[in-house]
């Protein structure tokens, strides 16, 4: 077998799309439309690579170029809930080192996400654990709406039903004025929790590039806005992706609008035939209110593994010293599968 990597081009773009479409890990965030969204809105220097075994595509790697001083490297694409490297089921994890060496010809480091732990365990290259995070995913085949409802406490059901009793209804937003109201409260909510706010142009472009896959819904009573949420879902996929939440922070504390939001997401995904619903990226913090809220609706934590792979001795030494000086554990072993520390 012979491995090679190719930078995405007009000549091989169709092969990228074909691989993403057939892979069980493929997502809208791996499509070339999403790449165009990131490039046009954020002017990013994206570097998308295909991995070939002989002449068959066995992996796709969405990266963004990153420079640290004189060192050139690749990082995971930002603003994307699913930005992981995707490998074919036939790919032998023991060959990852061979593939990494191909990137070493041009880059000094790689930072990427992957779902499979088996691949990481087989890497002989020095590597550092960067972050412990994952996605909260609901398996609707195992937890249909009626099963989830039966697990709710009386208080949970009250917090969902109170909105309907007070005259709130859920409607899909299509008019530009409705989208602007959604964005206004999205921005206020992110400001309140000190989150990263995406520009309005991002949502405009998202609606333009994914017209049949974006659903924006709002919970309102006349002019009173309680919440809004955006779902990205392809009719030919089995997973729906809940993405962006807008909240009216001026509502009285007796209201918990995230509960009817989640309940609508569950029922909408179920009614439209989706097998899974992703509630988005989340750190493994069982006591975190957002983690607990999603778990109440049946979502389970699916870990994603983030690794920094130094491809040059200079980067390895520099990063090791940085972690050492900052007090982060930096124990290192040259044996296969060992990492140089964990945060």
CSV table of C-alpha atoms in Angstrom, one decimal:
chain,number,residue,atom,x,y,z
A,1,UNK,CA,0.0,0.0,0.0
A,2,UNK,CA,1.1,3.6,-0.6
A,3,UNK,CA,-0.3,6.6,1.1
A,4,UNK,CA,-0.3,10.2,-0.2
A,5,UNK,CA,-2.0,13.5,0.7
A,6,UNK,CA,-3.4,16.0,-1.8
A,7,UNK,CA,-4.5,19.6,-1.2
A,8,UNK,CA,-8.1,20.1,-2.1
A,9,UNK,CA,-8.4,21.4,-5.7
A,10,UNK,CA,-11.0,21.8,-8.5
A,11,UNK,CA,-9.8,18.4,-9.8
A,12,UNK,CA,-10.4,16.4,-6.6
A,13,UNK,CA,-13.2,18.4,-5.0
A,14,UNK,CA,-15.8,15.9,-6.1
A,15,UNK,CA,-13.9,13.1,-4.4
A,16,UNK,CA,-14.0,15.0,-1.1
A,17,UNK,CA,-17.8,15.4,-1.4
A,18,UNK,CA,-18.2,11.8,-2.3
A,19,UNK,CA,-16.2,10.6,0.7
A,20,UNK,CA,-18.1,12.9,3.1
A,21,UNK,CA,-21.5,11.8,1.7
A,22,UNK,CA,-20.7,8.1,2.2
A,23,UNK,CA,-19.0,8.3,5.5
A,24,UNK,CA,-21.0,7.7,8.7
A,25,UNK,CA,-19.0,10.5,10.3
A,26,UNK,CA,-19.8,12.9,7.4
A,27,UNK,CA,-21.5,16.1,8.3
A,28,UNK,CA,-22.7,19.4,6.8
A,29,UNK,CA,-19.6,20.9,8.6
A,30,UNK,CA,-17.4,18.9,6.3
A,31,UNK,CA,-19.0,20.0,3.1
A,32,UNK,CA,-17.4,22.4,0.6
A,33,UNK,CA,-20.4,24.7,1.1
A,34,UNK,CA,-19.3,25.0,4.8
A,35,UNK,CA,-15.8,25.7,3.6
A,36,UNK,CA,-17.1,28.5,1.4
A,37,UNK,CA,-19.0,29.9,4.3
A,38,UNK,CA,-15.9,30.1,6.5
A,39,UNK,CA,-13.8,31.5,3.7
A,40,UNK,CA,-16.2,34.2,2.7
A,41,UNK,CA,-17.3,35.4,6.1
A,42,UNK,CA,-14.0,35.1,8.1
A,43,UNK,CA,-11.5,35.2,5.2
A,44,UNK,CA,-9.7,32.1,6.6
A,45,UNK,CA,-6.7,30.5,5.0
A,46,UNK,CA,-8.2,27.0,4.8
A,47,UNK,CA,-6.1,24.0,3.9
A,48,UNK,CA,-8.3,20.9,3.1
A,49,UNK,CA,-6.4,17.7,2.5
A,50,UNK,CA,-7.5,14.3,1.1
A,51,UNK,CA,-5.7,11.1,2.2
A,52,UNK,CA,-5.2,8.5,-0.5
A,53,UNK,CA,-4.3,4.9,-0.1
A,54,UNK,CA,-3.1,4.0,-3.6
A,55,UNK,CA,-5.7,5.9,-5.5
A,56,UNK,CA,-8.7,5.5,-3.1
A,57,UNK,CA,-9.7,8.3,-0.7
A,58,UNK,CA,-9.5,7.0,2.8
A,59,UNK,CA,-9.7,10.2,4.8
A,60,UNK,CA,-10.5,13.9,4.7
A,61,UNK,CA,-8.8,16.5,6.8
A,62,UNK,CA,-10.3,20.0,7.2
A,63,UNK,CA,-7.6,22.4,8.4
A,64,UNK,CA,-6.9,26.1,8.7
A,65,UNK,CA,-3.3,27.3,8.3
A,66,UNK,CA,-1.7,28.6,11.4
A,67,UNK,CA,1.7,30.3,11.9
A,68,UNK,CA,3.6,30.5,15.2
A,69,UNK,CA,6.7,32.6,14.7
A,70,UNK,CA,8.7,30.9,12.0
A,71,UNK,CA,6.7,27.7,12.2
A,72,UNK,CA,3.9,26.8,9.8
A,73,UNK,CA,1.2,24.4,10.9
A,74,UNK,CA,-2.4,23.2,10.6
A,75,UNK,CA,-5.2,23.7,13.1
A,76,UNK,CA,-8.8,22.4,13.3
A,77,UNK,CA,-11.3,24.7,11.5
A,78,UNK,CA,-13.0,27.1,13.8
A,79,UNK,CA,-16.7,28.0,14.2
A,80,UNK,CA,-17.6,24.4,13.4
A,81,UNK,CA,-19.2,22.0,15.9
A,82,UNK,CA,-17.9,19.0,14.0
A,83,UNK,CA,-14.4,19.8,12.7
A,84,UNK,CA,-12.8,16.3,13.1
A,85,UNK,CA,-10.6,14.4,10.7
A,86,UNK,CA,-12.6,11.6,9.1
A,87,UNK,CA,-11.0,8.3,8.3
A,88,UNK,CA,-12.6,5.4,6.3
A,89,UNK,CA,-13.5,2.3,8.3
A,90,UNK,CA,-11.0,0.4,6.3
A,91,UNK,CA,-8.1,2.6,7.3
A,92,UNK,CA,-5.5,0.9,9.5
A,93,UNK,CA,-4.8,3.2,12.5
A,94,UNK,CA,-1.3,1.7,12.6
A,95,UNK,CA,-0.6,3.7,9.4
A,96,UNK,CA,-1.3,7.1,10.9
A,97,UNK,CA,2.4,7.7,11.5
A,98,UNK,CA,3.1,7.2,7.8
A,99,UNK,CA,0.4,9.7,6.9
A,100,UNK,CA,1.7,12.2,9.5
A,101,UNK,CA,5.1,12.0,8.0
A,102,UNK,CA,3.7,13.2,4.7
A,103,UNK,CA,2.5,16.4,6.4
A,104,UNK,CA,5.9,16.8,8.0
A,105,UNK,CA,7.4,17.6,4.6
A,106,UNK,CA,5.6,21.0,4.7
A,107,UNK,CA,4.4,21.7,8.2
A,108,UNK,CA,6.0,21.8,11.7
A,109,UNK,CA,2.9,20.8,13.7
A,110,UNK,CA,-0.7,19.6,13.4
A,111,UNK,CA,-3.6,20.2,15.8
A,112,UNK,CA,-6.6,18.1,15.0
A,113,UNK,CA,-9.7,16.4,16.4
A,114,UNK,CA,-10.7,12.8,16.0
A,115,UNK,CA,-13.4,10.6,17.4
A,116,UNK,CA,-11.6,7.3,17.4
A,117,UNK,CA,-9.3,6.6,20.3
A,118,UNK,CA,-7.9,3.6,18.5
A,119,UNK,CA,-6.0,5.8,16.1
A,120,UNK,CA,-4.4,7.9,18.8
A,121,UNK,CA,-3.2,4.9,20.7
A,122,UNK,CA,-1.2,3.8,17.6
A,123,UNK,CA,0.6,7.1,17.0
A,124,UNK,CA,4.3,6.9,17.7
A,125,UNK,CA,4.8,10.6,17.0
A,126,UNK,CA,5.1,12.7,20.2
A,127,UNK,CA,1.7,14.2,20.9
A,128,UNK,CA,0.0,16.4,23.5
A,129,UNK,CA,-3.5,16.3,24.8
A,130,UNK,CA,-4.9,19.7,24.2
A,131,UNK,CA,-8.6,19.6,25.3
A,132,UNK,CA,-11.1,17.2,26.7
A,133,UNK,CA,-14.4,17.9,25.0
A,134,UNK,CA,-17.2,16.2,23.1
A,135,UNK,CA,-20.7,16.5,21.6
A,136,UNK,CA,-23.9,15.9,23.5
A,137,UNK,CA,-25.9,13.5,21.2
A,138,UNK,CA,-29.4,12.1,21.6
A,139,UNK,CA,-30.1,8.7,20.1
A,140,UNK,CA,-33.8,9.0,19.2
A,141,UNK,CA,-34.0,5.3,18.4
A,142,UNK,CA,-33.2,4.5,22.0
A,143,UNK,CA,-34.9,7.6,23.5
A,144,UNK,CA,-38.0,8.6,21.6
A,145,UNK,CA,-40.0,11.6,22.8
A,146,UNK,CA,-42.5,9.6,24.8
A,147,UNK,CA,-39.7,7.9,26.7
A,148,UNK,CA,-38.0,11.2,27.4
A,149,UNK,CA,-41.2,12.8,28.6
A,150,UNK,CA,-41.8,9.9,31.0
A,151,UNK,CA,-38.5,10.6,32.7
A,152,UNK,CA,-39.3,14.3,33.4
A,153,UNK,CA,-40.2,15.4,36.9
A,154,UNK,CA,-43.4,17.3,37.5
A,155,UNK,CA,-41.5,20.5,37.7
A,156,UNK,CA,-39.8,19.9,34.3
A,157,UNK,CA,-43.2,19.3,32.7
A,158,UNK,CA,-44.5,22.5,34.3
A,159,UNK,CA,-41.6,24.5,32.9
A,160,UNK,CA,-42.4,23.3,29.4
A,161,UNK,CA,-46.2,23.6,29.6
A,162,UNK,CA,-46.2,27.0,31.2
A,163,UNK,CA,-45.2,28.7,27.9
A,164,UNK,CA,-48.2,27.3,26.0
A,165,UNK,CA,-50.5,28.2,28.9
A,166,UNK,CA,-49.3,31.7,28.8
A,167,UNK,CA,-49.9,32.1,25.1
A,168,UNK,CA,-46.4,31.4,23.7
A,169,UNK,CA,-46.2,29.6,20.4
A,170,UNK,CA,-43.4,28.1,18.3
A,171,UNK,CA,-43.1,29.4,14.7
A,172,UNK,CA,-40.5,29.1,12.0
A,173,UNK,CA,-38.7,32.3,11.1
A,174,UNK,CA,-38.4,33.1,7.3
A,175,UNK,CA,-38.8,36.8,7.0
A,176,UNK,CA,-35.7,39.0,7.1
A,177,UNK,CA,-37.2,41.0,10.0
A,178,UNK,CA,-37.7,37.8,12.0
A,179,UNK,CA,-34.1,36.7,11.3
A,180,UNK,CA,-32.9,40.1,12.6
A,181,UNK,CA,-34.9,39.7,15.8
A,182,UNK,CA,-33.4,36.2,16.3
A,183,UNK,CA,-29.9,37.6,15.8
A,184,UNK,CA,-30.5,40.5,18.2
A,185,UNK,CA,-31.4,38.1,21.0
A,186,UNK,CA,-28.6,35.7,20.0
A,187,UNK,CA,-26.1,38.5,20.3
A,188,UNK,CA,-27.5,39.6,23.7
A,189,UNK,CA,-27.4,36.0,25.0
A,190,UNK,CA,-23.8,35.5,23.9
A,191,UNK,CA,-22.8,38.9,25.4
A,192,UNK,CA,-24.4,37.8,28.7
A,193,UNK,CA,-22.5,34.5,28.9
A,194,UNK,CA,-19.3,36.1,27.4
A,195,UNK,CA,-19.3,33.8,24.4
A,196,UNK,CA,-17.9,34.3,20.9
A,197,UNK,CA,-20.4,36.2,18.8
A,198,UNK,CA,-20.7,35.4,15.1
A,199,UNK,CA,-21.4,38.3,12.8
A,200,UNK,CA,-24.8,38.7,11.2
A,201,UNK,CA,-23.2,38.1,7.8
A,202,UNK,CA,-22.5,34.5,9.0
A,203,UNK,CA,-26.2,33.8,9.4
A,204,UNK,CA,-27.0,35.5,6.1
A,205,UNK,CA,-24.5,33.3,4.2
A,206,UNK,CA,-25.6,30.2,6.1
A,207,UNK,CA,-29.1,30.7,4.9
A,208,UNK,CA,-27.9,31.4,1.4
A,209,UNK,CA,-25.7,28.3,1.2
A,210,UNK,CA,-28.0,25.9,3.1
A,211,UNK,CA,-31.5,27.1,2.1
A,212,UNK,CA,-33.2,23.7,2.5
A,213,UNK,CA,-31.2,22.6,5.6
A,214,UNK,CA,-31.5,25.6,8.0
A,215,UNK,CA,-34.4,25.9,10.3
A,216,UNK,CA,-34.8,28.9,12.6
A,217,UNK,CA,-37.6,28.7,15.1
A,218,UNK,CA,-38.8,31.2,17.7
A,219,UNK,CA,-40.9,31.0,20.9
A,220,UNK,CA,-43.0,34.1,21.1
A,221,UNK,CA,-46.2,35.6,22.4
A,222,UNK,CA,-47.1,38.5,20.2
A,223,UNK,CA,-44.2,41.0,20.4
A,224,UNK,CA,-42.7,39.1,23.4
A,225,UNK,CA,-39.7,37.1,22.3
A,226,UNK,CA,-38.7,34.2,24.7
A,227,UNK,CA,-36.2,32.2,22.6
A,228,UNK,CA,-35.0,31.3,19.2
A,229,UNK,CA,-32.8,28.5,17.9
A,230,UNK,CA,-31.2,27.3,14.7
A,231,UNK,CA,-31.0,23.7,13.5
A,232,UNK,CA,-28.9,22.5,10.6
A,233,UNK,CA,-30.1,19.3,9.1
A,234,UNK,CA,-29.9,17.6,5.7
A,235,UNK,CA,-33.0,15.5,4.6
A,236,UNK,CA,-30.7,12.7,3.4
A,237,UNK,CA,-28.8,12.5,6.7
A,238,UNK,CA,-29.7,10.7,10.0
A,239,UNK,CA,-28.5,13.5,12.3
A,240,UNK,CA,-29.9,17.0,13.0
A,241,UNK,CA,-27.6,19.6,14.5
A,242,UNK,CA,-28.8,22.2,17.0
A,243,UNK,CA,-26.5,25.2,16.8
A,244,UNK,CA,-27.3,28.6,18.0
A,245,UNK,CA,-29.5,29.8,20.8
A,246,UNK,CA,-31.1,33.2,21.2
A,247,UNK,CA,-32.6,34.1,24.6
A,248,UNK,CA,-34.5,37.1,26.0
A,249,UNK,CA,-32.6,37.7,29.2
A,250,UNK,CA,-35.3,40.1,30.4
A,251,UNK,CA,-37.9,37.4,30.9
A,252,UNK,CA,-38.8,36.8,34.6
A,253,UNK,CA,-36.8,34.1,36.3
A,254,UNK,CA,-39.8,31.9,36.7
A,255,UNK,CA,-39.5,31.1,33.0
A,256,UNK,CA,-36.9,28.6,31.7
A,257,UNK,CA,-37.2,28.9,27.9
A,258,UNK,CA,-34.4,26.4,27.1
A,259,UNK,CA,-36.7,23.6,28.2
A,260,UNK,CA,-39.4,24.2,25.5
A,261,UNK,CA,-36.6,24.8,23.0
A,262,UNK,CA,-35.1,21.4,23.7
A,263,UNK,CA,-38.5,19.7,23.7
A,264,UNK,CA,-39.3,21.2,20.3
A,265,UNK,CA,-35.9,20.0,19.0
A,266,UNK,CA,-36.6,16.5,20.2
A,267,UNK,CA,-40.1,16.3,18.7
A,268,UNK,CA,-39.1,18.1,15.4
A,269,UNK,CA,-36.2,15.7,14.9
A,270,UNK,CA,-38.4,12.7,15.6
A,271,UNK,CA,-41.2,13.8,13.4
A,272,UNK,CA,-38.8,14.4,10.5
A,273,UNK,CA,-37.2,11.0,10.7
A,274,UNK,CA,-33.8,11.8,12.2
A,275,UNK,CA,-32.2,9.1,14.2
A,276,UNK,CA,-29.9,11.4,16.2
A,277,UNK,CA,-29.9,15.0,17.5
A,278,UNK,CA,-26.7,16.7,18.3
A,279,UNK,CA,-27.0,19.3,21.1
A,280,UNK,CA,-23.5,20.7,20.3
A,281,UNK,CA,-20.0,20.8,21.7
A,282,UNK,CA,-19.7,20.5,25.4
A,283,UNK,CA,-16.9,20.0,28.0
A,284,UNK,CA,-17.3,17.0,30.2
A,285,UNK,CA,-18.7,18.9,33.2
A,286,UNK,CA,-21.7,16.9,34.6
A,287,UNK,CA,-22.4,19.7,37.1
A,288,UNK,CA,-22.5,22.4,34.5
A,289,UNK,CA,-26.1,23.6,34.1
A,290,UNK,CA,-26.0,23.4,30.3
A,291,UNK,CA,-24.5,19.9,30.4
A,292,UNK,CA,-27.2,18.8,32.9
A,293,UNK,CA,-30.0,20.4,30.9
A,294,UNK,CA,-29.1,18.5,27.7
A,295,UNK,CA,-28.6,15.3,29.7
A,296,UNK,CA,-32.2,15.6,31.0
A,297,UNK,CA,-33.4,15.3,27.4
A,298,UNK,CA,-31.5,12.1,26.8
A,299,UNK,CA,-28.3,13.5,25.3
A,300,UNK,CA,-25.2,11.5,26.1
A,301,UNK,CA,-21.6,12.8,26.0
A,302,UNK,CA,-19.6,11.5,23.0
A,303,UNK,CA,-15.9,12.4,23.5
A,304,UNK,CA,-13.8,14.0,20.8
A,305,UNK,CA,-10.0,13.9,21.1
A,306,UNK,CA,-7.9,16.9,20.4
A,307,UNK,CA,-4.1,16.4,19.9
A,308,UNK,CA,-1.2,18.5,19.0
A,309,UNK,CA,1.3,16.6,16.9
A,310,UNK,CA,4.7,18.3,16.8
A,311,UNK,CA,6.3,17.4,13.4
A,312,UNK,CA,9.6,19.0,14.2
A,313,UNK,CA,11.9,18.7,17.2
A,314,UNK,CA,12.0,22.5,17.7
A,315,UNK,CA,8.2,22.7,18.0
A,316,UNK,CA,8.1,19.7,20.4
A,317,UNK,CA,10.7,21.2,22.6
A,318,UNK,CA,9.2,24.7,22.6
A,319,UNK,CA,5.7,23.4,23.4
A,320,UNK,CA,7.1,21.1,26.1
A,321,UNK,CA,8.9,24.0,27.8
A,322,UNK,CA,5.8,26.2,27.6
A,323,UNK,CA,3.7,23.6,29.4
A,324,UNK,CA,6.4,22.9,31.9
A,325,UNK,CA,6.7,26.6,32.7
A,326,UNK,CA,2.9,27.0,33.0
A,327,UNK,CA,2.7,24.1,35.4
A,328,UNK,CA,0.9,21.7,33.1
A,329,UNK,CA,1.9,18.0,33.5
A,330,UNK,CA,4.5,17.2,30.8
A,331,UNK,CA,5.6,13.7,31.5
A,332,UNK,CA,6.8,12.2,28.3
A,333,UNK,CA,7.6,8.7,27.0
A,334,UNK,CA,8.8,7.8,23.6
A,335,UNK,CA,6.8,4.7,23.6
A,336,UNK,CA,3.9,4.4,21.1
A,337,UNK,CA,0.6,5.7,22.3
A,338,UNK,CA,2.1,7.8,25.1
A,339,UNK,CA,1.2,11.5,25.3
A,340,UNK,CA,3.3,14.2,26.7
A,341,UNK,CA,0.8,15.4,29.3
A,342,UNK,CA,-2.8,16.3,29.7
A,343,UNK,CA,-4.7,19.5,30.5
